[in-house]
PDB file of C-alpha atoms in Angstrom:
ATOM      1  CA  UNK S  14     225.549  26.897 -91.642  1.00 49.00           C
ATOM      2  CA  UNK S  15     223.125  28.527 -94.073  1.00 50.00           C
ATOM      3  CA  UNK S  16     219.712  29.318 -92.700  1.00 55.00           C
ATOM      4  CA  UNK S  17     216.810  29.349 -95.158  1.00 52.00           C
ATOM      5  CA  UNK S  18     213.295  30.725 -94.715  1.00 48.00           C
ATOM      6  CA  UNK S  19     210.315  31.026 -96.907  1.00 44.00           C
ATOM      7  CA  UNK S  20     211.409  34.530 -97.719  1.00 47.00           C
ATOM      8  CA  UNK S  21     214.626  33.183 -99.199  1.00 51.00           C
ATOM      9  CA  UNK S  22     212.838  31.026-101.822  1.00 55.00           C
ATOM     10  CA  UNK S  23     209.524  29.471-102.568  1.00 67.00           C
ATOM     11  CA  UNK S  24     208.413  27.170 -99.691  1.00 69.00           C
ATOM     12  CA  UNK S  25     208.353  23.519-100.644  1.00 72.00           C
ATOM     13  CA  UNK S  26     204.928  21.913-101.002  1.00 83.00           C
ATOM     14  CA  UNK S  27     203.867  19.537 -98.253  1.00 80.00           C
ATOM     15  CA  UNK S  28     204.560  16.680-100.611  1.00 85.00           C
ATOM     16  CA  UNK S  29     208.063  17.846-101.400  1.00 85.00           C
ATOM     17  CA  UNK S  30     208.749  18.596 -97.644  1.00 84.00           C
ATOM     18  CA  UNK S  31     207.501  15.127 -96.657  1.00 86.00           C
ATOM     19  CA  UNK S  32     209.642  13.468 -99.449  1.00 88.00           C
ATOM     20  CA  UNK S  33     212.735  15.299 -98.298  1.00 87.00           C
ATOM     21  CA  UNK S  34     212.233  14.377 -94.665  1.00 88.00           C
ATOM     22  CA  UNK S  35     211.442  10.766 -95.548  1.00 88.00           C
ATOM     23  CA  UNK S  36     214.783  10.459 -97.328  1.00 89.00           C
ATOM     24  CA  UNK S  37     216.582  11.900 -94.338  1.00 89.00           C
ATOM     25  CA  UNK S  38     215.154   9.731 -91.642  1.00 90.00           C
ATOM     26  CA  UNK S  39     214.790   6.528 -93.642  1.00 88.00           C
ATOM     27  CA  UNK S  40     217.905   4.914 -92.214  1.00 84.00           C
ATOM     28  CA  UNK S  41     217.646   6.232 -88.733  1.00 91.00           C
ATOM     29  CA  UNK S  42     216.730   3.307 -86.454  1.00 89.00           C
ATOM     30  CA  UNK S  43     216.090   5.264 -83.235  1.00 93.00           C
ATOM     31  CA  UNK S  44     214.559   8.579 -82.509  1.00 96.00           C
ATOM     32  CA  UNK S  45     214.232  10.718 -79.397  1.00 97.00           C
ATOM     33  CA  UNK S  46     210.518  11.424 -78.676  1.00 98.00           C
ATOM     34  CA  UNK S  47     210.136  14.443 -76.260  1.00 98.00           C
ATOM     35  CA  UNK S  48     206.985  15.069 -74.259  1.00 98.00           C
ATOM     36  CA  UNK S  49     205.948  17.607 -71.640  1.00 98.00           C
ATOM     37  CA  UNK S  50     205.549  16.249 -68.137  1.00 97.00           C
ATOM     38  CA  UNK S  51     202.721  17.229 -65.679  1.00 95.00           C
ATOM     39  CA  UNK S  52     205.295  19.491 -64.050  1.00 96.00           C
ATOM     40  CA  UNK S  53     205.913  21.277 -67.405  1.00 96.00           C
ATOM     41  CA  UNK S  54     209.363  19.720 -67.909  1.00 97.00           C
ATOM     42  CA  UNK S  55     210.461  18.368 -71.296  1.00 97.00           C
ATOM     43  CA  UNK S  56     211.411  14.674 -71.160  1.00 96.00           C
ATOM     44  CA  UNK S  57     212.891  12.768 -74.092  1.00 97.00           C
ATOM     45  CA  UNK S  58     212.802   9.025 -74.531  1.00 95.00           C
ATOM     46  CA  UNK S  59     214.454   6.828 -77.075  1.00 96.00           C
ATOM     47  CA  UNK S  60     212.028   5.131 -79.441  1.00 95.00           C
ATOM     48  CA  UNK S  61     212.385   2.650 -82.303  1.00 91.00           C
ATOM     49  CA  UNK S  62     211.689   4.057 -85.647  1.00 83.00           C
ATOM     50  CA  UNK S  63     209.082   2.096 -87.529  1.00 81.00           C
ATOM     51  CA  UNK S  64     210.218   0.775 -90.952  1.00 72.00           C
ATOM     52  CA  UNK S  65     207.233   2.367 -92.836  1.00 78.00           C
ATOM     53  CA  UNK S  66     207.614   5.132 -95.347  1.00 81.00           C
ATOM     54  CA  UNK S  67     207.185   8.577 -93.661  1.00 86.00           C
ATOM     55  CA  UNK S  68     204.108  10.268 -95.012  1.00 89.00           C
ATOM     56  CA  UNK S  69     203.757  13.139 -92.589  1.00 90.00           C
ATOM     57  CA  UNK S  70     202.869  10.805 -89.681  1.00 93.00           C
ATOM     58  CA  UNK S  71     205.341   9.047 -87.395  1.00 95.00           C
ATOM     59  CA  UNK S  72     204.373   5.813 -85.745  1.00 95.00           C
ATOM     60  CA  UNK S  73     205.747   4.269 -82.450  1.00 95.00           C
ATOM     61  CA  UNK S  74     204.723   1.454 -80.224  1.00 96.00           C
ATOM     62  CA  UNK S  75     204.711   2.186 -76.498  1.00 96.00           C
ATOM     63  CA  UNK S  76     203.264   0.946 -73.353  1.00 96.00           C
ATOM     64  CA  UNK S  77     199.908   2.093 -71.917  1.00 97.00           C
ATOM     65  CA  UNK S  78     201.305   1.955 -68.438  1.00 96.00           C
ATOM     66  CA  UNK S  79     204.172   4.432 -69.115  1.00 96.00           C
ATOM     67  CA  UNK S  80     204.452   7.999 -67.922  1.00 96.00           C
ATOM     68  CA  UNK S  81     205.411   8.950 -71.523  1.00 96.00           C
ATOM     69  CA  UNK S  82     201.980   7.809 -72.922  1.00 97.00           C
ATOM     70  CA  UNK S  83     200.068   9.413 -69.982  1.00 97.00           C
ATOM     71  CA  UNK S  84     201.871  12.706 -70.747  1.00 98.00           C
ATOM     72  CA  UNK S  85     200.994  12.529 -74.454  1.00 98.00           C
ATOM     73  CA  UNK S  86     197.317  11.881 -73.596  1.00 97.00           C
ATOM     74  CA  UNK S  87     197.331  14.952 -71.386  1.00 98.00           C
ATOM     75  CA  UNK S  88     199.648  17.199 -73.465  1.00 98.00           C
ATOM     76  CA  UNK S  89     199.809  15.898 -77.041  1.00 98.00           C
ATOM     77  CA  UNK S  90     202.298  18.440 -78.521  1.00 98.00           C
ATOM     78  CA  UNK S  91     205.588  16.550 -78.933  1.00 98.00           C
ATOM     79  CA  UNK S  92     208.906  16.614 -80.713  1.00 97.00           C
ATOM     80  CA  UNK S  93     210.652  13.848 -82.416  1.00 97.00           C
ATOM     81  CA  UNK S  94     214.412  14.115 -83.201  1.00 97.00           C
ATOM     82  CA  UNK S  95     216.490  12.149 -85.546  1.00 95.00           C
ATOM     83  CA  UNK S  96     220.223  12.106 -85.934  1.00 93.00           C
ATOM     84  CA  UNK S  97     222.488  10.435 -88.437  1.00 90.00           C
ATOM     85  CA  UNK S  98     225.889  11.950 -87.816  1.00 88.00           C
ATOM     86  CA  UNK S  99     227.643   9.671 -90.293  1.00 86.00           C
ATOM     87  CA  UNK S 100     225.763  11.503 -93.042  1.00 86.00           C
ATOM     88  CA  UNK S 101     225.615  14.873 -91.248  1.00 86.00           C
ATOM     89  CA  UNK S 102     221.886  14.862 -91.067  1.00 89.00           C
ATOM     90  CA  UNK S 103     219.804  16.136 -88.088  1.00 91.00           C
ATOM     91  CA  UNK S 104     215.959  16.393 -88.138  1.00 92.00           C
ATOM     92  CA  UNK S 105     213.586  17.793 -85.593  1.00 93.00           C
ATOM     93  CA  UNK S 106     209.844  17.299 -86.063  1.00 93.00           C
ATOM     94  CA  UNK S 107     207.159  18.968 -84.121  1.00 93.00           C
ATOM     95  CA  UNK S 108     203.672  17.379 -84.004  1.00 95.00           C
ATOM     96  CA  UNK S 109     200.626  16.211 -82.256  1.00 97.00           C
ATOM     97  CA  UNK S 110     200.502  12.820 -80.667  1.00 98.00           C
ATOM     98  CA  UNK S 111     197.339  10.645 -80.808  1.00 98.00           C
ATOM     99  CA  UNK S 112     196.935   7.252 -79.053  1.00 98.00           C
ATOM    100  CA  UNK S 113     195.490   4.843 -81.482  1.00 97.00           C
ATOM    101  CA  UNK S 114     193.849   1.463 -81.303  1.00 96.00           C
ATOM    102  CA  UNK S 115     194.198  -0.156 -84.725  1.00 96.00           C
ATOM    103  CA  UNK S 116     194.923  -3.907 -85.047  1.00 96.00           C
ATOM    104  CA  UNK S 117     195.789  -3.650 -88.795  1.00 96.00           C
ATOM    105  CA  UNK S 118     198.294  -0.922 -88.043  1.00 95.00           C
ATOM    106  CA  UNK S 119     199.821  -2.921 -85.171  1.00 96.00           C
ATOM    107  CA  UNK S 120     200.093  -5.949 -87.536  1.00 95.00           C
ATOM    108  CA  UNK S 121     201.901  -3.665 -90.014  1.00 94.00           C
ATOM    109  CA  UNK S 122     204.374  -2.266 -87.589  1.00 94.00           C
ATOM    110  CA  UNK S 123     204.984  -5.369 -85.344  1.00 94.00           C
ATOM    111  CA  UNK S 124     208.295  -7.093 -85.302  1.00 90.00           C
ATOM    112  CA  UNK S 125     209.760  -9.765 -82.934  1.00 89.00           C
ATOM    113  CA  UNK S 126     211.911  -7.030 -81.416  1.00 88.00           C
ATOM    114  CA  UNK S 127     208.795  -5.913 -79.428  1.00 93.00           C
ATOM    115  CA  UNK S 128     208.382  -9.286 -77.843  1.00 91.00           C
ATOM    116  CA  UNK S 129     210.949  -8.322 -75.193  1.00 91.00           C
ATOM    117  CA  UNK S 130     208.799  -5.423 -74.143  1.00 91.00           C
ATOM    118  CA  UNK S 131     205.428  -7.043 -74.644  1.00 95.00           C
ATOM    119  CA  UNK S 132     205.669 -10.716 -73.508  1.00 93.00           C
ATOM    120  CA  UNK S 133     202.233 -11.601 -74.686  1.00 95.00           C
ATOM    121  CA  UNK S 134     203.102 -10.341 -78.255  1.00 94.00           C
ATOM    122  CA  UNK S 135     200.493  -8.453 -80.251  1.00 95.00           C
ATOM    123  CA  UNK S 136     197.810  -9.690 -77.839  1.00 95.00           C
ATOM    124  CA  UNK S 137     199.513  -7.843 -74.908  1.00 96.00           C
ATOM    125  CA  UNK S 138     196.841  -5.461 -73.474  1.00 96.00           C
ATOM    126  CA  UNK S 139     199.547  -3.041 -72.611  1.00 96.00           C
ATOM    127  CA  UNK S 140     200.508  -2.151 -76.216  1.00 97.00           C
ATOM    128  CA  UNK S 141     199.769   1.460 -77.297  1.00 97.00           C
ATOM    129  CA  UNK S 142     200.143   2.566 -80.809  1.00 97.00           C
ATOM    130  CA  UNK S 143     201.294   6.248 -80.997  1.00 97.00           C
ATOM    131  CA  UNK S 144     200.738   8.337 -84.070  1.00 96.00           C
ATOM    132  CA  UNK S 145     202.543  11.582 -84.401  1.00 96.00           C
ATOM    133  CA  UNK S 146     201.011  13.901 -86.989  1.00 94.00           C
ATOM    134  CA  UNK S 147     203.934  16.229 -88.069  1.00 92.00           C
ATOM    135  CA  UNK S 148     203.106  19.945 -88.013  1.00 91.00           C
ATOM    136  CA  UNK S 149     206.552  21.092 -89.221  1.00 89.00           C
ATOM    137  CA  UNK S 150     210.099  20.273 -89.085  1.00 90.00           C
ATOM    138  CA  UNK S 151     213.614  21.740 -89.133  1.00 90.00           C
ATOM    139  CA  UNK S 152     216.623  19.949 -90.604  1.00 88.00           C
ATOM    140  CA  UNK S 153     220.318  20.426 -90.780  1.00 86.00           C
ATOM    141  CA  UNK S 154     222.488  18.960 -93.437  1.00 83.00           C
ATOM    142  CA  UNK S 155     226.126  19.068 -92.790  1.00 73.00           C
ATOM    143  CA  UNK S 156     228.955  18.956 -95.285  1.00 59.00           C
ATOM    144  CA  UNK S 157     230.475  15.713 -93.829  1.00 49.00           C
ATOM    145  CA  UNK S 158     232.473  15.118 -90.678  1.00 44.00           C
ATOM    146  CA  UNK S 159     235.898  16.377 -91.958  1.00 41.00           C
ATOM    147  CA  UNK S 160     234.629  19.458 -93.647  1.00 39.00           C
ATOM    148  CA  UNK S 161     232.321  20.253 -90.689  1.00 40.00           C
ATOM    149  CA  UNK S 162     235.242  20.093 -88.298  1.00 41.00           C
ATOM    150  CA  UNK S 163     237.280  22.359 -90.619  1.00 41.00           C
ATOM    151  CA  UNK S 164     234.474  24.758 -90.963  1.00 42.00           C
ATOM    152  CA  UNK S 165     233.872  24.817 -87.213  1.00 42.00           C
ATOM    153  CA  UNK S 166     237.573  25.525 -86.724  1.00 44.00           C
ATOM    154  CA  UNK S 167     237.426  28.347 -89.219  1.00 44.00           C
ATOM    155  CA  UNK S 168     234.649  29.856 -87.080  1.00 46.00           C
ATOM    156  CA  UNK S 169     236.845  29.785 -84.059  1.00 47.00           C
ATOM    157  CA  UNK S 170     239.521  31.760 -85.691  1.00 49.00           C
ATOM    158  CA  UNK S 171     237.229  34.518 -86.809  1.00 51.00           C
ATOM    159  CA  UNK S 172     236.043  33.363 -90.292  1.00 52.00           C
ATOM    160  CA  UNK S 173     232.524  32.677 -91.255  1.00 53.00           C
ATOM    161  CA  UNK S 174     232.083  28.824 -91.340  1.00 48.00           C
ATOM    162  CA  UNK S 175     229.769  27.107 -93.870  1.00 51.00           C
ATOM    163  CA  UNK S 176     228.245  24.399 -91.710  1.00 48.00           C
ATOM    164  CA  UNK S 177     225.868  23.212 -94.420  1.00 55.00           C
ATOM    165  CA  UNK S 178     222.213  23.673 -94.970  1.00 62.00           C
ATOM    166  CA  UNK S 179     219.452  24.477 -92.423  1.00 62.00           C
ATOM    167  CA  UNK S 180     215.786  24.482 -93.523  1.00 63.00           C
ATOM    168  CA  UNK S 181     212.467  24.993 -91.731  1.00 65.00           C
ATOM    169  CA  UNK S 182     209.463  23.428 -93.391  1.00 64.00           C
ATOM    170  CA  UNK S 183     205.841  23.579 -92.407  1.00 68.00           C
ATOM    171  CA  UNK S 184     203.841  20.379 -92.941  1.00 66.00           C
TER     172      UNK S 184
END
């Protein structure tokens, strides 16, 4: 895997970084949202990725009565991880969570999928919009499953594997 830093080449602009990340996470239907608990432990939860264009903010719908939402209210620094193994793409976004009340945004994000979790539909008083403002991200792009396995094997026998690209971007 090749690691890149700003010293290696000019850092991408925020707009370029957002566009790159948007393309990587576009087809990922579920993400892992990691929060810090009151005990200081990190706890990850699967969340449904909203089908809106990533613009530097990530949106989720959660329940006001959940420990996860209470943890974000108290400690808003979070991490969102995306994985698309078929394409060899892995993304880790660090950001700040904000609990939002916005009916227009709820209308935009709502799908019938949520009816299972919120029986009263969009009128359910337990619905909580969660906005994650991305501060930065790290991503890895592999060279495909077969090549990655071969490169990994090369590393096991003493060669230097090329596991693809690794990039860190500030948003």
